[in-house]
């Protein structure tokens, strides 16, 4: 029986999406639904002195204007332990519970009306006056008071410091040195689907149709907000139109929609505006990183010093693993890495594709390119010289690592040997041409997950788990795993997700859905098949997939069963304590820079990834090229344009916050190195969602240096920076 | 967004009467206007849809070409003669917006599109153009996209159109229709400098409609080109752009036309640069020397100072490109 795992199967949900049948949160229409529109704070810090809602209430169709002056106090029961998607310290924002303003764009009122246009019009008429406080809006200023994350003091908290040997002394003694600072602006997820929630109460039961990457946690958080049992809340989210991390947490607007529904006693739909996406849900925090690398004359690292400062909000500490890559990507006898947070009057940042890892790798890989120049070495050669044969951070062997193969195949395919050896030495008409490369890395996580599998009377199977599919192809890959285990053709298996009534699944983030939910689907289907085999002698079951469906149907009929079910929880074993588990990759970029006008184009991008087993090369490739396009945006166009005076992002629209468009993307290729990893999880997968973003921006910036001789140390690399004016 | 009434007049007279009422906006393709209405940046309670007016069509004449105001950008860009006789116009059209938008957007609406100043677009911010007297936060704020030429303390918002830059270089005229007939205004005089009244952007009288754009056929029109610089390869307004047109006798420049975009508060013709080129040899050193004059009077702010240099280089590139046209 040839497996479907490993085959480039078309998306099973493709026709539904293309045909407009896939329903996203705001597509549901519970009867009697009314519409909310949020009013946001115009100041970054202070108190609401007065809210005048008279004009808003006079708009025809307006049902209610909800704000701190009339909202009930909600339970907001603490969650213990906190879900992994919430910061470990601080207090999540509570909607309409007091008069405090903590950041510009904070929801301060919600208008509910019969029609969305009425709500929007009325929201613009709510007049707030404020007692204005002294906001912390200047990042450089806030950085001066940055401190290690509070959570670093607790077990499991992200570290504020990593040490190996005396890095400062080793750096001082090094004969080749790099000392540079790199700046990254706040970046925004910009998924096409706007965040939206529909809330409906039936007595003391709450149903939410929500854009979320984790229905189970959304349920639990809302149960805590309203002080009701988890079982009284149901969250439905069958399709997510891109999220990239922005829908991991339950943001305040979710509670606001539920509160409004409670108060007006109707289902309430609340969709954030595009502008509100920039202040009501999180973003990748602004970061500055100083990196010092010391090496001997042969290019062997002797010291890595990495100091990162990132912004967080004034009410929560959002911490990331920025200092993990410098601690494990290369072999170094000494290391000092420090990570500090600068609180500001902003909404709390949140994970955005490859959180922390992409940030730390960016600075490290830019610095490695500078070190290659300082050592007069080819950048790829420098990386090979400092190849880490084991994880020196965790002091563990790798479960598998095929980075060398990624480098070799990438260099071959890309034609790395034709890299201009001196900066600014190759010209084609107006264009300066350069090559650059960088390494990529992302940890392979896994969490417990449960799946339910069922054989139906007609011999087809249905499998469920409360997972999510924000685009990578969860529906498809899970169907493949289930089909293989049950010996059924793809079209005889239906996988369903996105409902908190289904068996629990972990968060759809951190590239661990395939590893976690996939393992559960595999285990449940295996158990189900075993049950079937218990009923029937194995010899009587066919090898052929088409025949298998009939065989199951006959079997159920013979035993007078409507269905046969199995439910299994798949738990990570102790391998993570014995091995360090990461996916690795190598990214190569060709860049062209207009010698006079500074315009930058990227004609070629190649990513080569070793990420364990690839369940579906087609969806995996799509995911990778999507991630690489994200990296292109990070390198060249994306940034929040922050105004210190108002404490807000000014380019809060898709016309002004620039993500790459088709014309920016020319040749882009993702390849996978075959890799077997017996330790990561039963499927042997590591996940590709995040790693595809890592390494792209530094490869491009390194190529810009190769093309022009100019080091750009602050993102994005815009034309005035390459022109140096 | 305010509730609005909607009407669809069939002739200019009706349109002009309806359009003259306070709180009225004309709507053509709606690609500029609708987002502004939705975000409360423009506030109208009457929309007058002009799509039933007989203002379409491209007419080539000996003296020039007449583009009806309702000509879709994509139709103009696809016009073979326009491409041959006024290449800068077609290049500017194709460099603007996206194919989908160009299918809907009209050339008349393009000239009247609103600035991309970030503060104008955020209805919660002060902005003298949107709300006279409220101040100009762009002056000391995120002004990378703002103007270095033609600004005032009250406003440094750029005029965002690409098309208008090519047209102003080619000395286009705008035909305006009102209740009692038509008048013609040189495009160079159509938009106003912000001064103390940045909310008044053009010389249009209340109710007046753009009926057509006329581009004269001049010796330099065929040798014209448009260079546009931006952060991404498509779907973005110009950070800086330059249109150039040359009338050459051998390698001597008889006359030149040069205009720049993305750097000025209105489509910006550069007569001093043109004068410096007239009678000179068409070579790079001359182009460089002439382009230096473009920056006279430039008033850069914190984040747009690079445009002074970028603009000069864009002009040189456009002149070189025009010079090398067959
Ligand atoms: C995302 C995006 C990117 C864009 N990028 C570019 C770009 O790169 N370069 C570029 O040049 N443009 C760009 N544009 C602007 C686009 O070209 C304009 O929106 C379009 O040309 C406007 O034409 P319209 O017919 O849709 O105008 P409308 O939106 O209908 O009208 C615009 C304004 O003109 C008025 N108006 C329209 N027609 C007339 C008339 N005949 N007489 C009197 N008043 C009239 C309206 O009242 C309104 O105030 C972009 C637009 C968007 C949305």
Coordinates of N, CA and C in Angstrom, one line a residue, chain A residues 42 117 120-121 125 275 430 594-601 636-637 639 641-643 645-646 648-651 653-661 663-664 718-720 723 725, chain B residues 1-3 38-39 43 116 118-119 121-126 136-138 140-142 144 227-237 239 284 303 306 309-310 313-314 317 321:
Chain A
X42 N -7.9 58.1 22.0 CA -7.0 59.0 21.2 C -5.7 59.4 21.9
X117 N -23.1 49.8 9.3 CA -22.8 51.2 9.0 C -23.3 52.2 10.1
X120 N -20.8 52.1 12.9 CA -19.6 52.8 12.5 C -19.8 54.3 12.6
X121 N -20.9 54.7 12.0 CA -21.2 56.2 12.1 C -21.3 56.7 13.5
X125 N -19.0 59.3 16.5 CA -19.7 60.5 17.2 C -19.5 60.4 18.7
X275 N -7.6 49.6 10.2 CA -6.8 50.4 11.1 C -6.7 49.9 12.5
X430 N 22.3 49.4 -15.2 CA 22.2 50.2 -14.1 C 22.4 49.5 -12.8
X594 N 19.8 49.4 -8.0 CA 20.1 50.4 -9.0 C 21.2 51.3 -8.5
X595 N 22.3 51.4 -9.2 CA 23.5 52.1 -8.7 C 23.2 53.5 -8.4
X596 N 22.4 54.2 -9.2 CA 22.1 55.6 -8.9 C 20.9 55.8 -8.1
X597 N 19.8 55.1 -8.4 CA 18.5 55.4 -7.8 C 18.2 54.6 -6.5
X598 N 19.1 53.6 -6.2 CA 18.9 52.9 -5.0 C 17.8 51.9 -4.9
X599 N 17.0 51.7 -5.9 CA 15.9 50.8 -5.9 C 16.5 49.3 -5.8
X600 N 15.8 48.5 -4.9 CA 16.3 47.2 -4.6 C 15.3 46.2 -5.2
X601 N 15.8 45.2 -5.9 CA 15.0 44.1 -6.4 C 15.7 42.8 -6.0
X636 N 12.7 44.5 3.1 CA 12.7 45.7 2.2 C 11.6 46.7 2.5
X637 N 10.4 46.3 3.0 CA 9.3 47.2 3.1 C 8.6 47.4 4.4
X639 N 7.3 48.0 8.1 CA 7.7 48.7 9.3 C 6.5 49.6 9.8
X641 N 5.3 52.9 11.1 CA 5.8 54.2 11.2 C 5.2 54.9 12.5
X642 N 6.0 54.9 13.5 CA 5.6 55.3 14.8 C 5.7 56.8 15.0
X643 N 4.7 57.4 15.6 CA 4.8 58.8 16.0 C 4.9 58.9 17.5
X645 N 4.9 61.4 19.4 CA 4.1 62.4 20.0 C 2.7 61.9 20.3
X646 N 2.2 61.1 19.4 CA 0.8 60.6 19.6 C 0.8 59.1 20.1
X648 N 1.4 56.4 18.4 CA 0.7 55.5 17.6 C 1.4 55.2 16.3
X649 N 0.9 54.2 15.6 CA 1.4 53.8 14.3 C 0.7 54.7 13.2
X650 N 1.4 55.4 12.4 CA 0.7 56.3 11.5 C 0.3 55.6 10.1
X651 N 1.0 54.5 9.8 CA 0.8 53.9 8.5 C -0.1 52.7 8.6
X653 N -2.6 51.0 7.5 CA -3.4 50.6 6.4 C -2.6 49.8 5.4
X654 N -3.2 49.0 4.6 CA -2.5 48.1 3.7 C -1.9 49.0 2.5
X655 N -2.4 50.2 2.3 CA -1.8 51.0 1.3 C -0.5 51.7 1.8
X656 N -0.3 51.8 3.1 CA 0.8 52.5 3.7 C 1.8 51.6 4.4
X657 N 1.3 50.5 5.0 CA 2.2 49.4 5.6 C 2.4 48.5 4.4
X658 N 3.6 48.5 3.9 CA 3.9 47.8 2.6 C 4.3 46.3 2.8
X659 N 3.5 45.4 2.4 CA 3.9 44.0 2.3 C 4.2 43.8 0.8
X660 N 5.0 42.8 0.5 CA 5.4 42.6 -0.9 C 4.2 42.3 -1.8
X661 N 4.2 42.7 -3.0 CA 3.2 42.4 -4.0 C 3.8 41.4 -5.0
X663 N 4.6 41.7 -8.0 CA 5.7 42.2 -8.8 C 7.0 42.2 -8.1
X664 N 7.0 42.1 -6.8 CA 8.3 42.1 -6.0 C 8.9 40.7 -6.0
X718 N 15.6 50.4 2.8 CA 14.9 51.3 1.8 C 15.9 52.0 1.0
X719 N 15.5 52.6 -0.1 CA 16.5 53.1 -1.1 C 17.3 54.2 -0.5
X720 N 16.8 55.0 0.4 CA 17.7 56.1 0.9 C 18.8 55.5 1.8
X723 N 21.4 54.3 -0.7 CA 22.0 55.4 -1.4 C 22.9 56.2 -0.4
X725 N 21.9 58.5 1.7 CA 21.5 59.9 1.9 C 20.1 60.0 2.5
Chain B
X1 N -18.5 57.1 8.4 CA -19.2 57.3 7.2 C -20.6 57.9 7.5
X2 N -21.0 58.9 6.8 CA -22.3 59.5 7.0 C -23.3 58.8 6.0
X3 N -24.6 58.8 6.3 CA -25.5 58.3 5.3 C -25.5 59.4 4.2
X38 N -15.4 56.0 3.9 CA -15.5 55.0 5.0 C -14.7 55.3 6.2
X39 N -13.6 55.9 6.0 CA -12.7 56.2 7.2 C -13.1 57.6 7.8
X43 N -16.2 63.7 4.2 CA -17.5 63.6 4.8 C -18.5 64.2 3.8
X116 N -1.5 61.3 0.0 CA -1.3 60.1 0.8 C -0.7 60.5 2.2
X118 N 0.1 60.6 5.7 CA -0.4 59.7 6.8 C -1.3 60.4 7.7
X119 N -1.1 61.7 8.0 CA -1.9 62.4 9.0 C -3.3 62.8 8.4
X121 N -4.9 60.9 6.4 CA -5.6 59.7 6.3 C -6.1 59.2 7.7
X122 N -5.6 59.7 8.7 CA -6.0 59.2 10.1 C -7.0 60.3 10.6
X123 N -8.3 60.0 10.5 CA -9.3 61.0 10.9 C -9.2 61.5 12.3
X124 N -8.4 60.7 13.2 CA -8.3 61.1 14.6 C -7.2 62.1 14.8
X125 N -6.4 62.4 13.7 CA -5.2 63.3 13.8 C -5.6 64.7 13.4
X126 N -4.8 65.7 13.9 CA -5.0 67.0 13.3 C -4.5 67.0 11.9
X136 N -0.5 70.9 11.5 CA 0.2 69.9 10.6 C 1.2 69.1 11.3
X137 N 0.7 67.9 11.8 CA 1.7 67.0 12.5 C 2.7 66.4 11.6
X138 N 2.5 66.5 10.3 CA 3.6 65.9 9.4 C 4.8 66.7 9.4
X140 N 6.7 67.9 11.7 CA 7.7 67.3 12.6 C 7.4 65.8 12.8
X141 N 6.7 65.1 11.9 CA 6.3 63.8 12.2 C 6.8 62.8 11.1
X142 N 6.0 61.8 10.8 CA 6.4 60.8 9.8 C 6.2 61.4 8.5
X144 N 8.3 61.1 5.6 CA 9.1 60.5 4.6 C 8.4 60.7 3.2
X227 N 9.9 58.1 -15.1 CA 10.6 57.2 -14.2 C 10.0 57.3 -12.8
X228 N 9.7 56.2 -12.2 CA 9.1 56.2 -10.9 C 9.8 55.4 -9.9
X229 N 10.1 55.9 -8.8 CA 10.8 55.2 -7.7 C 9.9 55.0 -6.5
X230 N 10.0 53.8 -6.0 CA 9.1 53.4 -4.8 C 9.7 52.2 -4.1
X231 N 9.1 51.9 -2.9 CA 9.7 50.9 -2.1 C 9.3 49.5 -2.6
X232 N 8.2 49.3 -3.2 CA 7.9 48.0 -3.8 C 7.6 48.2 -5.3
X233 N 7.6 47.1 -6.0 CA 7.6 47.1 -7.4 C 6.3 47.5 -8.1
X234 N 5.2 47.5 -7.3 CA 3.9 47.8 -7.9 C 3.0 48.2 -6.7
X235 N 1.8 48.8 -7.1 CA 0.8 49.0 -6.1 C 1.3 50.0 -5.0
X236 N 2.0 51.0 -5.5 CA 2.4 52.0 -4.5 C 2.7 53.3 -5.2
X237 N 2.3 54.4 -4.6 CA 2.6 55.7 -5.1 C 4.1 56.0 -5.2
X239 N 7.6 57.5 -4.5 CA 8.4 58.1 -3.5 C 9.0 59.4 -4.1
X284 N 25.1 63.4 -20.3 CA 24.9 63.2 -18.9 C 25.4 64.4 -18.1
X303 N 12.5 63.3 7.6 CA 12.6 62.0 7.0 C 12.6 62.0 5.5
X306 N 16.3 62.9 1.9 CA 17.0 62.2 0.8 C 16.4 62.5 -0.6
X309 N 18.3 64.6 -3.2 CA 19.3 63.9 -4.1 C 18.6 63.0 -5.0
X310 N 17.6 62.2 -4.5 CA 16.9 61.2 -5.3 C 16.2 61.9 -6.5
X313 N 18.6 62.7 -9.2 CA 19.0 61.5 -10.0 C 17.9 60.9 -10.8
X314 N 16.7 61.0 -10.3 CA 15.5 60.6 -11.1 C 15.4 61.4 -12.4
X317 N 18.0 60.3 -14.8 CA 17.7 59.0 -15.5 C 16.6 59.2 -16.5
X321 N 17.0 58.5 -20.4 CA 16.1 57.5 -21.0 C 15.4 58.2 -22.3

